[in-house]
Amino acid sequence: MARIYLIRHGKPASAWGQADDDPGLDATGRAQAGAVRDALLALPPAERPVRVVSSPLRRCRETARPLAEVLGVQIEIDPAVGEIPTPAALAPEDRAPWLRRAFAGLWKDVDGDLDYDAWRHGVAESLVPRGRTAVFSHFVAINGVVSCLEGDARVAGFQPDHASIQVLDSDRGVLTLVAKGREAVTRVL
């Protein structure tokens, strides 16, 4: 059995619709990244992650960096744990309203270029072979994984806070949710 930690990135320096479409962390987010590192290092040695995987986006990479540095490992970048793909025809200013509609509905009803229900299952499946790993991802991807594991058809079934840690186990090709992390209200602009 392998323990996997699925972690939402720390608080970004800007939100959707602002000037930076790939923001890094603000001061709070940097402190949260340090707190994630400290929480994972405080685990018994047999439960600590030995690998660090991140979404390609800067806010995830910056949240992962303190842990990777202490562990002495490279951050493995994996688009499979990245942000939900935006439909190609959607203008940037229409992303927030699209996400608001998606958050209020079911995975099977999310409109766009791809099968978002299959996308969430793909995110979950990408975690199965990871081994003892800390995976830094996003609100929607984390909701996708948790909803798969709980059999919940809703897109936003829970509200993982910035830097919250979801604990998963992978055993013989089966992924299970051990514990959800801290929740908070996340607002889509």
Short mmCIF file of C-alpha atoms in Angstrom, two decimals:
data_model
loop_
_atom_site.label_atom_id
_atom_site.label_comp_id
_atom_site.label_asym_id
_atom_site.label_seq_id
_atom_site.Cartn_x
_atom_site.Cartn_y
_atom_site.Cartn_z
CA MET A 1 0.00 0.00 0.00
CA ALA A 2 1.22 3.49 -0.84
CA ARG A 3 0.17 6.73 0.82
CA ILE A 4 -0.50 9.66 -1.52
CA TYR A 5 -1.00 13.25 -0.40
CA LEU A 6 -3.11 15.33 -2.80
CA ILE A 7 -2.50 18.98 -1.96
CA ARG A 8 -4.18 22.11 -3.22
CA HIS A 9 -1.75 24.90 -4.10
CA GLY A 10 -1.24 27.81 -1.72
CA LYS A 11 -2.98 31.17 -2.08
CA PRO A 12 -2.04 32.73 -5.43
CA ALA A 13 -0.90 36.32 -5.92
CA SER A 14 -3.84 37.02 -8.23
CA ALA A 15 -7.21 35.52 -9.07
CA TRP A 16 -8.98 34.65 -12.32
CA GLY A 17 -9.48 37.53 -14.68
CA GLN A 18 -6.58 39.57 -13.35
CA ALA A 19 -3.43 40.44 -15.29
CA ASP A 20 -1.47 37.24 -14.63
CA ASP A 21 -2.96 34.03 -16.04
CA ASP A 22 -0.31 31.90 -14.26
CA PRO A 23 0.29 33.61 -10.92
CA GLY A 24 2.74 32.47 -8.32
CA LEU A 25 2.03 32.56 -4.60
CA ASP A 26 1.46 35.63 -2.47
CA ALA A 27 2.99 35.94 1.02
CA THR A 28 0.18 33.89 2.56
CA GLY A 29 0.63 31.22 -0.10
CA ARG A 30 4.37 31.01 0.56
CA ALA A 31 3.68 30.55 4.28
CA GLN A 32 1.13 27.85 3.43
CA ALA A 33 3.74 26.06 1.28
CA GLY A 34 6.07 26.02 4.27
CA ALA A 35 3.28 24.72 6.50
CA VAL A 36 2.58 21.86 4.05
CA ARG A 37 6.27 20.97 4.07
CA ASP A 38 6.35 20.99 7.87
CA ALA A 39 3.15 18.91 8.18
CA LEU A 40 4.44 16.23 5.81
CA LEU A 41 7.89 16.14 7.43
CA ALA A 42 6.24 15.67 10.84
CA LEU A 43 4.76 12.35 9.70
CA PRO A 44 6.39 9.08 10.75
CA PRO A 45 9.21 8.27 8.30
CA ALA A 46 7.32 5.33 6.76
CA GLU A 47 4.41 7.65 5.85
CA ARG A 48 6.39 10.60 4.48
CA PRO A 49 6.34 11.20 0.75
CA VAL A 50 9.53 10.40 -1.15
CA ARG A 51 8.41 11.94 -4.46
CA VAL A 52 6.95 15.35 -5.31
CA VAL A 53 4.65 15.81 -8.33
CA SER A 54 3.13 19.10 -9.46
CA SER A 55 0.73 20.54 -11.97
CA PRO A 56 2.64 22.60 -14.54
CA LEU A 57 1.14 25.84 -13.20
CA ARG A 58 3.37 28.14 -11.19
CA ARG A 59 1.23 28.30 -8.04
CA CYS A 60 1.50 24.50 -7.68
CA ARG A 61 5.22 24.39 -8.45
CA GLU A 62 5.88 27.11 -5.87
CA THR A 63 3.80 25.28 -3.25
CA ALA A 64 5.73 22.06 -3.95
CA ARG A 65 9.21 23.62 -3.90
CA PRO A 66 9.83 23.79 -0.10
CA LEU A 67 9.03 20.10 0.32
CA ALA A 68 11.08 19.04 -2.71
CA GLU A 69 14.07 21.03 -1.48
CA VAL A 70 14.03 19.42 1.98
CA LEU A 71 13.55 15.94 0.49
CA GLY A 72 16.34 16.60 -2.02
CA VAL A 73 14.21 15.58 -5.00
CA GLN A 74 13.24 17.20 -8.28
CA ILE A 75 9.64 18.26 -8.75
CA GLU A 76 8.05 15.99 -11.36
CA ILE A 77 5.74 18.06 -13.57
CA ASP A 78 2.62 16.21 -14.69
CA PRO A 79 -0.17 17.84 -16.74
CA ALA A 80 -2.48 14.97 -15.69
CA VAL A 81 -2.88 16.69 -12.29
CA GLY A 82 -3.26 20.14 -13.84
CA GLU A 83 -6.13 22.57 -13.94
CA ILE A 84 -9.41 21.63 -15.63
CA PRO A 85 -9.05 22.24 -19.37
CA THR A 86 -10.93 25.29 -20.60
CA PRO A 87 -12.96 24.81 -23.79
CA ALA A 88 -10.91 26.08 -26.76
CA ALA A 89 -13.62 28.41 -28.04
CA LEU A 90 -14.10 30.06 -24.64
CA ALA A 91 -12.78 33.62 -24.32
CA PRO A 92 -10.64 34.26 -21.21
CA GLU A 93 -13.27 36.60 -19.77
CA ASP A 94 -15.85 33.80 -20.04
CA ARG A 95 -13.84 31.27 -17.99
CA ALA A 96 -15.14 32.37 -14.58
CA PRO A 97 -18.85 32.22 -15.61
CA TRP A 98 -18.20 28.82 -17.24
CA LEU A 99 -16.63 27.52 -14.02
CA ARG A 100 -19.49 28.93 -11.92
CA ARG A 101 -21.98 26.99 -14.04
CA ALA A 102 -19.83 23.86 -13.82
CA PHE A 103 -19.46 24.15 -10.02
CA ALA A 104 -23.24 24.25 -9.65
CA GLY A 105 -23.78 21.10 -11.68
CA LEU A 106 -22.78 17.52 -12.34
CA TRP A 107 -19.62 16.25 -14.05
CA LYS A 108 -21.59 14.70 -16.89
CA ASP A 109 -23.19 18.07 -17.70
CA VAL A 110 -20.06 20.26 -17.92
CA ASP A 111 -20.09 21.78 -21.40
CA GLY A 112 -16.94 21.96 -23.47
CA ASP A 113 -14.59 20.20 -25.86
CA LEU A 114 -14.12 17.02 -23.90
CA ASP A 115 -15.81 14.55 -21.63
CA TYR A 116 -15.15 16.14 -18.23
CA ASP A 117 -16.49 13.10 -16.41
CA ALA A 118 -13.78 11.05 -18.14
CA TRP A 119 -11.23 13.82 -17.38
CA ARG A 120 -11.84 13.54 -13.61
CA HIS A 121 -11.47 9.76 -13.76
CA GLY A 122 -8.19 10.27 -15.64
CA VAL A 123 -6.88 12.52 -12.87
CA ALA A 124 -7.75 9.85 -10.27
CA GLU A 125 -6.22 7.06 -12.37
CA SER A 126 -2.99 9.05 -12.74
CA LEU A 127 -2.53 8.86 -8.95
CA VAL A 128 -2.80 5.08 -8.60
CA PRO A 129 0.82 4.16 -9.53
CA ARG A 130 2.48 7.06 -7.70
CA GLY A 131 3.83 5.39 -4.59
CA ARG A 132 4.58 7.57 -1.54
CA THR A 133 4.06 10.90 -3.23
CA ALA A 134 2.98 14.47 -2.53
CA VAL A 135 0.93 15.69 -5.50
CA PHE A 136 0.27 19.43 -5.82
CA SER A 137 -2.87 20.22 -7.79
CA HIS A 138 -5.97 22.43 -8.08
CA PHE A 139 -9.44 22.89 -6.60
CA VAL A 140 -11.31 21.32 -9.53
CA ALA A 141 -8.89 18.42 -10.06
CA ILE A 142 -9.01 17.59 -6.35
CA ASN A 143 -12.81 17.71 -6.43
CA GLY A 144 -12.66 15.40 -9.45
CA VAL A 145 -10.59 12.82 -7.60
CA VAL A 146 -12.62 12.98 -4.39
CA SER A 147 -15.92 12.81 -6.29
CA CYS A 148 -14.72 9.68 -8.11
CA LEU A 149 -13.71 8.02 -4.86
CA GLU A 150 -16.94 8.97 -3.07
CA GLY A 151 -19.25 8.22 -5.99
CA ASP A 152 -20.41 11.85 -6.03
CA ALA A 153 -21.59 13.20 -9.41
CA ARG A 154 -21.26 16.87 -8.33
CA VAL A 155 -18.40 18.97 -9.71
CA ALA A 156 -17.85 20.86 -6.45
CA GLY A 157 -18.73 18.39 -3.72
CA PHE A 158 -16.41 19.99 -1.20
CA GLN A 159 -14.26 23.10 -0.78
CA PRO A 160 -10.57 22.22 -0.32
CA ASP A 161 -8.82 25.22 1.20
CA HIS A 162 -5.54 26.54 -0.13
CA ALA A 163 -2.75 24.14 0.92
CA SER A 164 -5.20 21.56 2.26
CA ILE A 165 -3.94 17.98 2.23
CA GLN A 166 -6.15 15.09 1.10
CA VAL A 167 -4.84 11.68 2.18
CA LEU A 168 -5.24 8.76 -0.23
CA ASP A 169 -4.06 5.17 -0.31
CA SER A 170 -3.22 3.17 -3.41
CA ASP A 171 -3.23 -0.59 -3.03
CA ARG A 172 -3.21 -3.17 -5.83
CA GLY A 173 -4.51 -0.68 -8.37
CA VAL A 174 -7.28 0.67 -6.14
CA LEU A 175 -7.28 4.26 -4.90
CA THR A 176 -9.15 5.08 -1.66
CA LEU A 177 -9.80 8.29 0.22
CA VAL A 178 -8.45 8.16 3.78
CA ALA A 179 -9.20 11.76 4.77
CA LYS A 180 -10.22 15.05 3.23
CA GLY A 181 -8.17 18.09 4.06
CA ARG A 182 -9.23 21.40 5.54
CA GLU A 183 -12.15 23.07 3.77
CA ALA A 184 -12.91 26.73 3.10
CA VAL A 185 -15.18 28.76 0.88
CA THR A 186 -13.61 29.36 -2.54
CA ARG A 187 -15.13 32.08 -4.64
CA VAL A 188 -15.07 31.98 -8.42
CA LEU A 189 -14.99 35.55 -9.71
#
